[in-house]
mmCIF file of C-alpha atoms in Angstrom:
data_model
loop_
_atom_site.group_PDB
_atom_site.id
_atom_site.type_symbol
_atom_site.label_atom_id
_atom_site.label_comp_id
_atom_site.label_asym_id
_atom_site.label_seq_id
_atom_site.Cartn_x
_atom_site.Cartn_y
_atom_site.Cartn_z
ATOM 1 C CA UNK L 1 30.548 84.706 179.978
ATOM 2 C CA UNK L 2 30.686 80.884 180.118
ATOM 3 C CA UNK L 3 32.075 79.409 183.321
ATOM 4 C CA UNK L 4 33.091 76.040 181.764
ATOM 5 C CA UNK L 5 32.289 74.129 184.964
ATOM 6 C CA UNK L 6 29.921 71.752 183.162
ATOM 7 C CA UNK L 7 32.688 71.042 180.670
ATOM 8 C CA UNK L 8 35.133 70.483 183.528
ATOM 9 C CA UNK L 9 32.771 67.994 185.182
ATOM 10 C CA UNK L 10 32.414 66.174 181.861
ATOM 11 C CA UNK L 11 36.197 66.118 181.412
ATOM 12 C CA UNK L 12 36.421 64.306 184.749
ATOM 13 C CA UNK L 13 33.916 61.735 183.495
ATOM 14 C CA UNK L 14 36.077 61.222 180.412
ATOM 15 C CA UNK L 15 39.190 60.876 182.576
ATOM 16 C CA UNK L 16 37.471 58.312 184.801
ATOM 17 C CA UNK L 17 36.661 56.176 181.767
ATOM 18 C CA UNK L 18 40.185 56.518 180.375
ATOM 19 C CA UNK L 19 41.745 55.636 183.743
ATOM 20 C CA UNK L 20 39.772 52.402 183.889
ATOM 21 C CA UNK L 21 40.846 51.441 180.371
ATOM 22 C CA UNK L 22 44.535 52.303 180.762
ATOM 23 C CA UNK L 23 44.950 50.752 184.202
ATOM 24 C CA UNK L 24 43.317 47.544 182.970
ATOM 25 C CA UNK L 25 46.197 47.056 180.510
ATOM 26 C CA UNK L 26 49.051 48.596 182.532
ATOM 27 C CA UNK L 27 51.814 45.995 182.987
ATOM 28 C CA UNK L 28 49.842 43.455 180.951
ATOM 29 C CA UNK L 29 52.206 40.796 179.647
ATOM 30 C CA UNK L 30 50.360 40.614 176.320
ATOM 31 C CA UNK L 31 50.180 44.373 175.707
ATOM 32 C CA UNK L 32 50.514 45.063 171.980
ATOM 33 C CA UNK L 33 52.911 47.882 171.037
ATOM 34 C CA UNK L 34 53.527 49.260 167.549
ATOM 35 C CA UNK L 35 55.888 51.886 166.106
ATOM 36 C CA UNK L 36 54.291 54.889 164.419
ATOM 37 C CA UNK L 37 55.767 56.563 161.310
ATOM 38 C CA UNK L 38 57.492 59.145 163.527
ATOM 39 C CA UNK L 39 59.241 56.219 165.267
ATOM 40 C CA UNK L 40 57.410 56.736 168.580
ATOM 41 C CA UNK L 41 55.579 53.837 170.237
ATOM 42 C CA UNK L 42 51.814 53.452 170.455
ATOM 43 C CA UNK L 43 50.124 50.750 172.506
ATOM 44 C CA UNK L 44 46.704 49.194 172.170
ATOM 45 C CA UNK L 45 45.840 51.081 175.383
ATOM 46 C CA UNK L 46 46.595 54.462 173.733
ATOM 47 C CA UNK L 47 44.187 53.650 170.923
ATOM 48 C CA UNK L 48 41.502 52.170 173.173
ATOM 49 C CA UNK L 49 41.541 55.146 175.543
ATOM 50 C CA UNK L 50 41.267 57.672 172.709
ATOM 51 C CA UNK L 51 38.473 55.689 171.047
ATOM 52 C CA UNK L 52 36.605 55.604 174.361
ATOM 53 C CA UNK L 53 36.953 59.350 174.909
ATOM 54 C CA UNK L 54 35.973 60.127 171.314
ATOM 55 C CA UNK L 55 32.885 57.947 171.606
ATOM 56 C CA UNK L 56 31.693 59.732 174.744
ATOM 57 C CA UNK L 57 32.391 63.144 173.217
ATOM 58 C CA UNK L 58 30.482 62.303 170.043
ATOM 59 C CA UNK L 59 27.459 61.294 172.121
ATOM 60 C CA UNK L 60 27.532 64.101 174.689
ATOM 61 C CA UNK L 61 29.132 66.978 172.723
ATOM 62 C CA UNK L 62 28.282 66.219 169.067
ATOM 63 C CA UNK L 63 28.857 69.807 167.898
ATOM 64 C CA UNK L 64 32.398 69.990 169.310
ATOM 65 C CA UNK L 65 35.476 69.124 167.283
ATOM 66 C CA UNK L 66 38.051 66.612 168.529
ATOM 67 C CA UNK L 67 41.825 66.526 168.079
ATOM 68 C CA UNK L 68 43.598 63.429 169.369
ATOM 69 C CA UNK L 69 47.146 62.144 169.093
ATOM 70 C CA UNK L 70 46.192 58.805 167.576
ATOM 71 C CA UNK L 71 43.285 59.666 165.262
ATOM 72 C CA UNK L 72 43.740 63.313 164.279
ATOM 73 C CA UNK L 73 41.064 65.995 163.837
ATOM 74 C CA UNK L 74 37.354 65.359 163.526
ATOM 75 C CA UNK L 75 34.758 68.103 163.142
ATOM 76 C CA UNK L 76 34.931 71.888 163.024
ATOM 77 C CA UNK L 77 33.666 74.774 165.072
ATOM 78 C CA UNK L 78 34.686 77.158 167.860
ATOM 79 C CA UNK L 79 35.132 74.426 170.499
ATOM 80 C CA UNK L 80 37.712 71.662 170.210
ATOM 81 C CA UNK L 81 38.588 68.890 172.656
ATOM 82 C CA UNK L 82 42.284 67.994 172.583
ATOM 83 C CA UNK L 83 43.291 64.547 173.829
ATOM 84 C CA UNK L 84 46.514 62.742 174.583
ATOM 85 C CA UNK L 85 45.268 59.299 175.652
ATOM 86 C CA UNK L 86 48.599 58.331 177.274
ATOM 87 C CA UNK L 87 51.231 61.013 177.706
ATOM 88 C CA UNK L 88 54.321 59.008 178.530
ATOM 89 C CA UNK L 89 53.707 55.915 176.404
ATOM 90 C CA UNK L 90 57.350 54.816 176.712
ATOM 91 C CA UNK L 91 56.920 54.767 180.482
ATOM 92 C CA UNK L 92 53.583 52.976 180.164
ATOM 93 C CA UNK L 93 54.919 50.134 178.039
ATOM 94 C CA UNK L 94 57.877 49.599 180.395
ATOM 95 C CA UNK L 95 55.769 49.564 183.565
ATOM 96 C CA UNK L 96 56.931 52.985 184.826
ATOM 97 C CA UNK L 97 53.948 54.669 186.556
ATOM 98 C CA UNK L 98 54.683 58.208 185.288
ATOM 99 C CA UNK L 99 52.094 58.588 182.524
ATOM 100 C CA UNK L 100 48.764 60.367 182.259
ATOM 101 C CA UNK L 101 45.701 61.036 180.145
ATOM 102 C CA UNK L 102 45.535 64.687 179.088
ATOM 103 C CA UNK L 103 42.146 66.191 178.221
ATOM 104 C CA UNK L 104 41.605 69.823 177.287
ATOM 105 C CA UNK L 105 38.809 71.905 175.857
ATOM 106 C CA UNK L 106 40.019 74.733 173.628
ATOM 107 C CA UNK L 107 37.815 77.586 172.471
ATOM 108 C CA UNK L 108 38.315 79.953 169.553
ATOM 109 C CA UNK L 109 38.898 83.610 170.359
ATOM 110 C CA UNK L 110 40.750 86.683 169.172
ATOM 111 C CA UNK L 111 44.072 84.916 169.773
ATOM 112 C CA UNK L 112 43.011 81.687 168.085
ATOM 113 C CA UNK L 113 42.189 78.503 169.978
ATOM 114 C CA UNK L 114 43.145 78.680 173.657
ATOM 115 C CA UNK L 115 42.582 76.120 176.437
ATOM 116 C CA UNK L 116 39.699 76.844 178.804
ATOM 117 C CA UNK L 117 39.504 73.456 180.586
ATOM 118 C CA UNK L 118 42.253 70.977 181.383
ATOM 119 C CA UNK L 119 42.411 67.643 183.205
ATOM 120 C CA UNK L 120 45.590 65.625 183.726
ATOM 121 C CA UNK L 121 44.904 62.204 185.228
ATOM 122 C CA UNK L 122 47.765 59.929 186.315
ATOM 123 C CA UNK L 123 46.020 56.870 187.775
ATOM 124 C CA UNK L 124 49.149 54.781 188.365
ATOM 125 C CA UNK L 125 50.428 57.625 190.573
ATOM 126 C CA UNK L 126 47.021 58.090 192.182
ATOM 127 C CA UNK L 127 47.054 61.775 191.138
ATOM 128 C CA UNK L 128 44.833 64.107 189.155
ATOM 129 C CA UNK L 129 45.062 67.831 188.421
ATOM 130 C CA UNK L 130 42.574 70.139 186.721
ATOM 131 C CA UNK L 131 41.581 73.718 185.950
ATOM 132 C CA UNK L 132 38.915 75.799 184.238
ATOM 133 C CA UNK L 133 39.386 79.330 182.982
ATOM 134 C CA UNK L 134 39.046 81.915 185.767
ATOM 135 C CA UNK L 135 38.298 79.232 188.376
ATOM 136 C CA UNK L 136 41.803 78.302 189.568
ATOM 137 C CA UNK L 137 43.708 75.018 189.521
ATOM 138 C CA UNK L 138 43.190 72.027 191.786
ATOM 139 C CA UNK L 139 44.461 68.567 192.623
ATOM 140 C CA UNK L 140 42.736 65.689 194.353
ATOM 141 C CA UNK L 141 40.861 62.474 193.870
ATOM 142 C CA UNK L 142 37.694 64.139 192.563
ATOM 143 C CA UNK L 143 35.922 67.480 192.201
ATOM 144 C CA UNK L 144 34.483 67.068 195.695
ATOM 145 C CA UNK L 145 37.800 66.042 197.263
ATOM 146 C CA UNK L 146 40.251 68.652 196.042
ATOM 147 C CA UNK L 147 42.843 71.209 197.124
ATOM 148 C CA UNK L 148 43.590 74.414 195.282
ATOM 149 C CA UNK L 149 47.168 74.660 194.009
ATOM 150 C CA UNK L 150 49.484 77.622 193.454
ATOM 151 C CA UNK L 151 52.919 78.108 191.939
ATOM 152 C CA UNK L 152 55.924 78.829 194.156
ATOM 153 C CA UNK L 153 57.272 82.262 195.122
ATOM 154 C CA UNK L 154 60.918 81.408 194.462
ATOM 155 C CA UNK L 155 62.460 84.457 192.829
ATOM 156 C CA UNK L 156 66.114 83.514 192.320
ATOM 157 C CA UNK L 157 67.532 80.850 190.018
ATOM 158 C CA UNK L 158 70.003 79.862 192.737
ATOM 159 C CA UNK L 159 67.027 78.698 194.819
ATOM 160 C CA UNK L 160 65.060 77.142 191.953
ATOM 161 C CA UNK L 161 64.271 73.544 191.035
ATOM 162 C CA UNK L 162 64.394 72.932 187.263
ATOM 163 C CA UNK L 163 62.719 69.935 185.598
ATOM 164 C CA UNK L 164 63.127 68.695 182.035
ATOM 165 C CA UNK L 165 62.672 65.528 179.956
ATOM 166 C CA UNK L 166 65.940 64.734 178.199
ATOM 167 C CA UNK L 167 69.054 66.301 176.668
ATOM 168 C CA UNK L 168 68.717 65.142 173.062
ATOM 169 C CA UNK L 169 66.203 67.681 171.818
ATOM 170 C CA UNK L 170 68.168 70.622 173.199
ATOM 171 C CA UNK L 171 71.276 69.484 171.368
ATOM 172 C CA UNK L 172 69.393 69.014 168.085
ATOM 173 C CA UNK L 173 68.098 72.592 168.292
ATOM 174 C CA UNK L 174 71.455 74.122 169.167
ATOM 175 C CA UNK L 175 70.193 75.108 172.617
ATOM 176 C CA UNK L 176 72.271 72.668 174.662
ATOM 177 C CA UNK L 177 74.852 75.259 175.747
ATOM 178 C CA UNK L 178 72.237 77.570 177.236
ATOM 179 C CA UNK L 179 70.418 74.614 178.769
ATOM 180 C CA UNK L 180 73.587 73.392 180.504
ATOM 181 C CA UNK L 181 74.406 76.917 181.684
ATOM 182 C CA UNK L 182 70.942 77.076 183.236
ATOM 183 C CA UNK L 183 71.478 73.764 185.053
ATOM 184 C CA UNK L 184 74.639 75.232 186.600
ATOM 185 C CA UNK L 185 72.743 78.239 187.947
ATOM 186 C CA UNK L 186 69.817 76.511 189.637
ATOM 187 C CA UNK L 187 69.614 74.801 193.005
ATOM 188 C CA UNK L 188 68.404 71.444 191.672
ATOM 189 C CA UNK L 189 67.667 69.639 188.412
ATOM 190 C CA UNK L 190 65.615 66.514 187.782
ATOM 191 C CA UNK L 191 64.494 64.870 184.531
ATOM 192 C CA UNK L 192 60.970 63.873 185.531
ATOM 193 C CA UNK L 193 59.639 64.233 181.983
ATOM 194 C CA UNK L 194 56.290 64.416 180.194
ATOM 195 C CA UNK L 195 53.317 66.001 182.020
ATOM 196 C CA UNK L 196 54.709 65.759 185.546
ATOM 197 C CA UNK L 197 57.060 68.786 185.624
ATOM 198 C CA UNK L 198 54.219 71.085 184.581
ATOM 199 C CA UNK L 199 51.986 69.765 187.329
ATOM 200 C CA UNK L 200 54.780 70.241 189.857
ATOM 201 C CA UNK L 201 55.258 73.818 188.661
ATOM 202 C CA UNK L 202 51.514 74.337 189.135
ATOM 203 C CA UNK L 203 51.573 73.003 192.688
ATOM 204 C CA UNK L 204 54.788 74.799 193.621
ATOM 205 C CA UNK L 205 57.146 71.853 194.134
ATOM 206 C CA UNK L 206 59.163 72.720 190.995
ATOM 207 C CA UNK L 207 59.818 76.312 189.873
ATOM 208 C CA UNK L 208 60.714 76.059 186.163
ATOM 209 C CA UNK L 209 60.501 73.457 183.399
ATOM 210 C CA UNK L 210 60.875 73.332 179.631
ATOM 211 C CA UNK L 211 60.823 70.979 176.654
ATOM 212 C CA UNK L 212 62.219 71.654 173.159
ATOM 213 C CA UNK L 213 59.757 69.701 171.004
ATOM 214 C CA UNK L 214 56.086 69.020 171.699
ATOM 215 C CA UNK L 215 52.678 68.668 170.042
ATOM 216 C CA UNK L 216 49.518 70.564 170.970
ATOM 217 C CA UNK L 217 48.004 67.557 172.746
ATOM 218 C CA UNK L 218 51.104 67.412 174.976
ATOM 219 C CA UNK L 219 50.579 70.997 176.127
ATOM 220 C CA UNK L 220 46.960 72.189 176.063
ATOM 221 C CA UNK L 221 45.838 70.720 179.406
ATOM 222 C CA UNK L 222 49.159 71.546 181.066
ATOM 223 C CA UNK L 223 48.968 75.181 179.917
ATOM 224 C CA UNK L 224 45.590 75.994 181.489
ATOM 225 C CA UNK L 225 46.524 74.258 184.747
ATOM 226 C CA UNK L 226 49.829 76.132 185.068
ATOM 227 C CA UNK L 227 48.307 79.510 184.265
ATOM 228 C CA UNK L 228 45.276 79.036 186.527
ATOM 229 C CA UNK L 229 47.728 78.147 189.319
ATOM 230 C CA UNK L 230 49.294 81.581 188.844
ATOM 231 C CA UNK L 231 52.183 80.529 186.626
ATOM 232 C CA UNK L 232 53.354 81.377 183.116
ATOM 233 C CA UNK L 233 53.232 79.004 180.136
ATOM 234 C CA UNK L 234 54.780 80.011 176.803
ATOM 235 C CA UNK L 235 56.769 78.687 173.896
ATOM 236 C CA UNK L 236 60.539 79.051 174.033
ATOM 237 C CA UNK L 237 60.034 82.199 171.935
ATOM 238 C CA UNK L 238 57.923 83.709 174.712
ATOM 239 C CA UNK L 239 54.578 83.408 172.904
ATOM 240 C CA UNK L 240 51.859 82.671 175.497
ATOM 241 C CA UNK L 241 49.900 79.432 175.213
ATOM 242 C CA UNK L 242 50.499 75.924 173.852
ATOM 243 C CA UNK L 243 50.975 76.564 170.120
ATOM 244 C CA UNK L 244 54.742 77.009 169.702
ATOM 245 C CA UNK L 245 55.787 73.376 169.292
ATOM 246 C CA UNK L 246 57.811 73.614 172.511
ATOM 247 C CA UNK L 247 57.185 74.881 176.014
ATOM 248 C CA UNK L 248 58.535 76.780 178.981
ATOM 249 C CA UNK L 249 56.595 76.924 182.232
ATOM 250 C CA UNK L 250 57.428 78.714 185.439
ATOM 251 C CA UNK L 251 56.104 80.408 188.531
ATOM 252 C CA UNK L 252 56.202 83.630 186.529
ATOM 253 C CA UNK L 253 58.926 85.245 188.612
ATOM 254 C CA UNK L 254 61.654 83.257 186.855
ATOM 255 C CA UNK L 255 60.227 83.132 183.354
ATOM 256 C CA UNK L 256 62.358 85.788 181.689
ATOM 257 C CA UNK L 257 65.521 84.256 183.137
ATOM 258 C CA UNK L 258 64.431 80.785 181.991
ATOM 259 C CA UNK L 259 63.834 81.986 178.434
ATOM 260 C CA UNK L 260 67.069 83.970 178.463
ATOM 261 C CA UNK L 261 69.172 80.876 179.070
ATOM 262 C CA UNK L 262 67.240 78.653 176.659
ATOM 263 C CA UNK L 263 67.584 81.238 173.870
ATOM 264 C CA UNK L 264 71.213 82.005 174.625
ATOM 265 C CA UNK L 265 73.178 82.851 171.478
ATOM 266 C CA UNK L 266 70.117 82.741 169.222
#
């Protein structure tokens, strides 16, 4: 069985290169920002970081396919790297430090493509998280300076911290009532948004989080890190993994209750 540690080391190399590129343009007064057809912003830094990662992958892993937010799918085969060059572009362009590069390796299996390596690098926060299948999840500055992370053991919603991104998507999907009922049951709510709630679930500082609308590149790296930290990552329909177009993550103990509220009346 492959141990994926070489791929994990390479993912760190990719993240190092992306960090240098994105930090070089963070808060730049002449940063160029465009609006994509889906009305979301994309900066020159998003494109540059993805181009950089793609170039290194094409040289070092020429047989692997690549899926990126900005440039789509390239190549075929049983291994696919999934890239979000800047998760949290709206934060990035406004100078808010909560954004990250998400890098995942997915491998084809009986259940389709599933993540086996994930790196989430948030250089403006000075944080990085990572995981490889069957090797646990970690945070630190580098592979040699790392601490293993685990989800919390909170077992009651009344004691739980719940993180989310915004209210709009829940309302559009007719899930706002259940969402608001959930917020009334938990100990604390905070709208951290993007990658960060999943990383906090993985390290045990948040117990549950969910988002109503996502793409694969938003979720693949987060999913392997949460699950390797002992947590549960599914779609809102309960399907394991990052393929549902939305996500719910938890310490596992609270997952059924989380899904129950978010599917209330459906």
